[in-house]
Amino acid sequence: MVSAKTKVINPMGMHMRPAQLFIKTVTPFTCDVTILAGDREVNGKSIMNLMAACIKQGTDIEIRCDGPDEEACLKAAVELVEAGLGE
C-alpha cells in the first residue's frame, strides 16, 4: 500500500464533475483506491461515496492505493487533485 496527503484546491470541491474525472482517472488501475477526508474513509472508485463525503475546497485528504499498480495510480490521482480536478 502507498499513500499521499494532498489538499483539494478547486473552488467547488469534489462535486459531480470532479468526482467523475477522479473516477475516470483511477478506474483503469487494478488497485483499490481509498480516500480519507477528516474522519471519513471512502471508496475512491465510487461516485456515490465521493459525492456523499462532501469534500470541500481546502480539505486535506489522504489517497491510499493498494494493489499491483498502486504507485502509478497514486501518482495520477495526486497530480489530478493538485491540478484542481479539471477546474
XYZ file of N, CA and C in Angstrom:
261
model
N 0.845 -1.180 0.000
C 0.000 0.000 0.000
C 0.888 1.240 0.000
N 0.477 2.227 -0.807
C 1.143 3.525 -0.827
C 0.090 4.591 -0.565
N 0.520 5.721 -0.027
C -0.430 6.803 0.235
C 0.272 8.142 0.131
N -0.541 9.175 -0.044
C -0.025 10.534 -0.099
C -1.107 11.475 0.404
N -0.662 12.539 1.059
C -1.593 13.559 1.530
C -1.536 14.743 0.575
N -2.689 15.332 0.340
C -2.793 16.495 -0.530
C -3.995 17.315 -0.088
N -4.234 18.416 -0.780
C -5.341 19.309 -0.419
C -6.198 19.555 -1.656
N -7.511 19.523 -1.475
C -8.438 19.822 -2.562
C -8.428 21.340 -2.755
N -8.061 21.784 -3.964
C -7.914 23.227 -4.193
C -8.972 23.826 -5.110
N -9.693 22.986 -5.842
C -10.676 23.576 -6.759
C -11.819 24.206 -5.970
N -12.373 25.310 -6.473
C -13.345 26.107 -5.712
C -14.592 25.374 -5.216
N -15.088 24.425 -5.975
C -16.341 23.760 -5.590
C -16.114 22.417 -4.897
N -14.872 22.029 -4.689
C -14.606 20.757 -4.033
C -14.926 19.575 -4.933
N -15.223 18.445 -4.321
C -15.443 17.195 -5.053
C -16.924 17.041 -5.388
N -17.415 17.900 -6.280
C -18.806 17.763 -6.725
C -18.838 16.824 -7.926
N -19.924 16.776 -8.660
C -20.154 15.771 -9.698
C -19.042 15.692 -10.751
N -18.706 16.795 -11.407
C -17.703 16.739 -12.483
C -16.323 16.303 -11.982
N -15.804 16.924 -10.910
C -14.501 16.471 -10.429
C -14.511 15.015 -9.949
N -15.593 14.593 -9.324
C -15.691 13.206 -8.863
C -15.666 12.254 -10.056
N -16.384 12.602 -11.120
C -16.378 11.769 -12.323
C -14.987 11.703 -12.933
N -14.305 12.837 -12.988
C -12.958 12.872 -13.546
C -11.992 12.044 -12.692
N -12.129 12.144 -11.374
C -11.283 11.360 -10.480
C -11.488 9.870 -10.738
N -12.734 9.455 -10.810
C -13.050 8.048 -11.032
C -12.564 7.589 -12.400
N -12.748 8.429 -13.412
C -12.273 8.096 -14.761
C -10.754 7.913 -14.766
N -10.065 8.661 -13.930
C -8.604 8.571 -13.856
C -8.145 7.312 -13.134
N -8.787 6.951 -12.035
C -8.301 5.828 -11.226
C -8.890 4.474 -11.602
N -10.031 4.442 -12.278
C -10.683 3.167 -12.600
C -9.852 2.247 -13.483
N -9.087 2.747 -14.447
C -8.287 1.819 -15.269
C -7.227 1.037 -14.479
N -6.873 1.516 -13.312
C -5.888 0.819 -12.480
C -6.583 -0.301 -11.715
N -5.866 -1.394 -11.494
C -6.479 -2.544 -10.820
C -6.439 -2.445 -9.302
N -5.667 -1.513 -8.777
C -5.548 -1.397 -7.323
C -6.813 -0.799 -6.697
N -6.954 -1.008 -5.393
C -8.025 -0.375 -4.628
C -7.602 1.052 -4.311
N -8.579 1.966 -4.308
C -8.303 3.373 -4.003
C -9.224 3.791 -2.862
N -8.629 4.349 -1.823
C -9.387 4.828 -0.674
C -9.000 6.276 -0.423
N -9.989 7.105 -0.112
C -9.729 8.499 0.229
C -10.142 8.722 1.672
N -9.231 9.289 2.448
C -9.520 9.652 3.826
C -9.655 11.173 3.878
N -10.799 11.621 4.367
C -11.072 13.053 4.498
C -11.678 13.263 5.880
N -10.898 13.855 6.776
C -11.364 14.008 8.157
C -11.530 12.629 8.772
N -12.728 12.349 9.291
C -12.975 11.047 9.905
C -13.671 10.083 8.946
N -13.779 10.481 7.677
C -14.439 9.638 6.683
C -13.418 8.878 5.855
N -13.743 7.648 5.530
C -12.930 6.815 4.658
C -13.847 6.299 3.557
N -13.541 6.680 2.299
C -14.450 6.345 1.201
C -13.727 5.615 0.074
N -14.501 4.823 -0.640
C -14.012 4.114 -1.811
C -13.778 5.149 -2.912
N -12.538 5.288 -3.355
C -12.185 6.275 -4.364
C -12.620 5.925 -5.769
N -13.239 4.767 -5.949
C -13.741 4.374 -7.257
C -15.271 4.373 -7.300
N -15.894 4.974 -6.300
C -17.358 5.022 -6.224
C -17.839 6.470 -6.276
N -18.560 6.822 -7.326
C -19.071 8.192 -7.474
C -19.986 8.555 -6.308
N -20.803 7.622 -5.879
C -21.735 7.918 -4.790
C -20.990 8.185 -3.481
N -19.963 7.390 -3.211
C -19.189 7.593 -1.985
C -18.439 8.919 -2.020
N -17.853 9.257 -3.162
C -17.129 10.527 -3.266
C -18.068 11.712 -3.076
N -19.233 11.649 -3.690
C -20.195 12.751 -3.575
C -20.715 12.853 -2.134
N -20.993 11.719 -1.511
C -21.532 11.708 -0.152
C -20.522 12.201 0.878
N -19.238 12.138 0.556
C -18.201 12.561 1.506
C -18.164 14.075 1.687
N -18.784 14.821 0.779
C -18.844 16.295 0.869
C -17.445 16.902 1.056
N -16.521 16.530 0.191
C -15.156 17.032 0.275
C -15.106 18.420 -0.361
N -14.868 19.421 0.449
C -14.913 20.820 0.010
C -13.516 21.368 -0.255
N -13.487 22.550 -0.879
C -12.212 23.219 -1.119
C -11.478 23.421 0.199
N -10.175 23.172 0.181
C -9.355 23.347 1.366
C -9.264 22.119 2.254
N -9.996 21.067 1.903
C -9.970 19.842 2.700
C -8.669 19.080 2.457
N -8.004 18.712 3.546
C -6.828 17.851 3.449
C -7.316 16.425 3.312
N -6.798 15.718 2.301
C -7.185 14.329 2.095
C -5.939 13.456 2.006
N -6.145 12.191 2.268
C -5.087 11.207 2.053
C -5.620 10.205 1.044
N -4.852 9.957 0.004
C -5.219 8.985 -1.018
C -4.366 7.741 -0.780
N -5.043 6.598 -0.645
C -4.339 5.326 -0.441
C -4.644 4.407 -1.623
N -3.612 3.790 -2.141
C -3.767 2.830 -3.228
C -3.112 1.524 -2.806
N -3.795 0.429 -3.073
C -3.299 -0.877 -2.659
C -3.546 -1.886 -3.773
N -2.473 -2.354 -4.387
C -2.605 -3.334 -5.453
C -1.401 -3.301 -6.382
N -1.465 -4.068 -7.462
C -0.315 -4.239 -8.347
C 0.218 -2.948 -8.979
N -0.671 -2.021 -9.325
C -0.238 -0.791 -9.995
C -0.453 0.436 -9.095
N -0.293 0.226 -7.800
C -0.598 1.259 -6.807
C 0.210 2.540 -6.989
N 1.470 2.442 -7.309
C 2.296 3.650 -7.416
C 1.873 4.523 -8.585
N 1.591 3.919 -9.727
C 1.147 4.692 -10.892
C -0.211 5.323 -10.634
N -1.093 4.593 -9.982
C -2.424 5.115 -9.667
C -2.327 6.286 -8.705
N -1.520 6.144 -7.666
C -1.363 7.220 -6.687
C -0.809 8.469 -7.351
N 0.180 8.304 -8.203
C 0.777 9.440 -8.903
C -0.280 10.168 -9.740
N -1.079 9.420 -10.495
C -2.121 10.017 -11.336
C -3.179 10.726 -10.495
N -3.582 10.110 -9.393
C -4.620 10.692 -8.540
C -4.144 11.978 -7.871
N -2.941 11.966 -7.335
C -2.409 13.155 -6.665
C -2.219 14.296 -7.668
N -1.685 13.992 -8.835
C -1.498 15.022 -9.860
C -2.830 15.653 -10.239
N -3.870 14.841 -10.367
C -5.184 15.352 -10.723
C -5.737 16.283 -9.647
N -5.653 15.870 -8.398
C -6.160 16.704 -7.294
C -5.370 18.008 -7.206
N -4.062 17.923 -7.315
C -3.221 19.120 -7.193
C -3.350 20.054 -8.395
N -3.887 19.533 -9.514
C -4.130 20.374 -10.685
C -5.540 20.991 -10.647
N -6.288 20.742 -9.584
C -7.607 21.342 -9.441
C -8.759 20.504 -9.952
N -8.536 19.224 -10.154
C -9.610 18.309 -10.584
C -10.314 18.784 -11.851
N -9.546 19.331 -12.769
C -10.102 19.732 -14.048
C -10.845 21.050 -14.062
N -10.762 21.800 -12.987
C -11.486 23.084 -12.939
C -10.540 24.247 -12.825
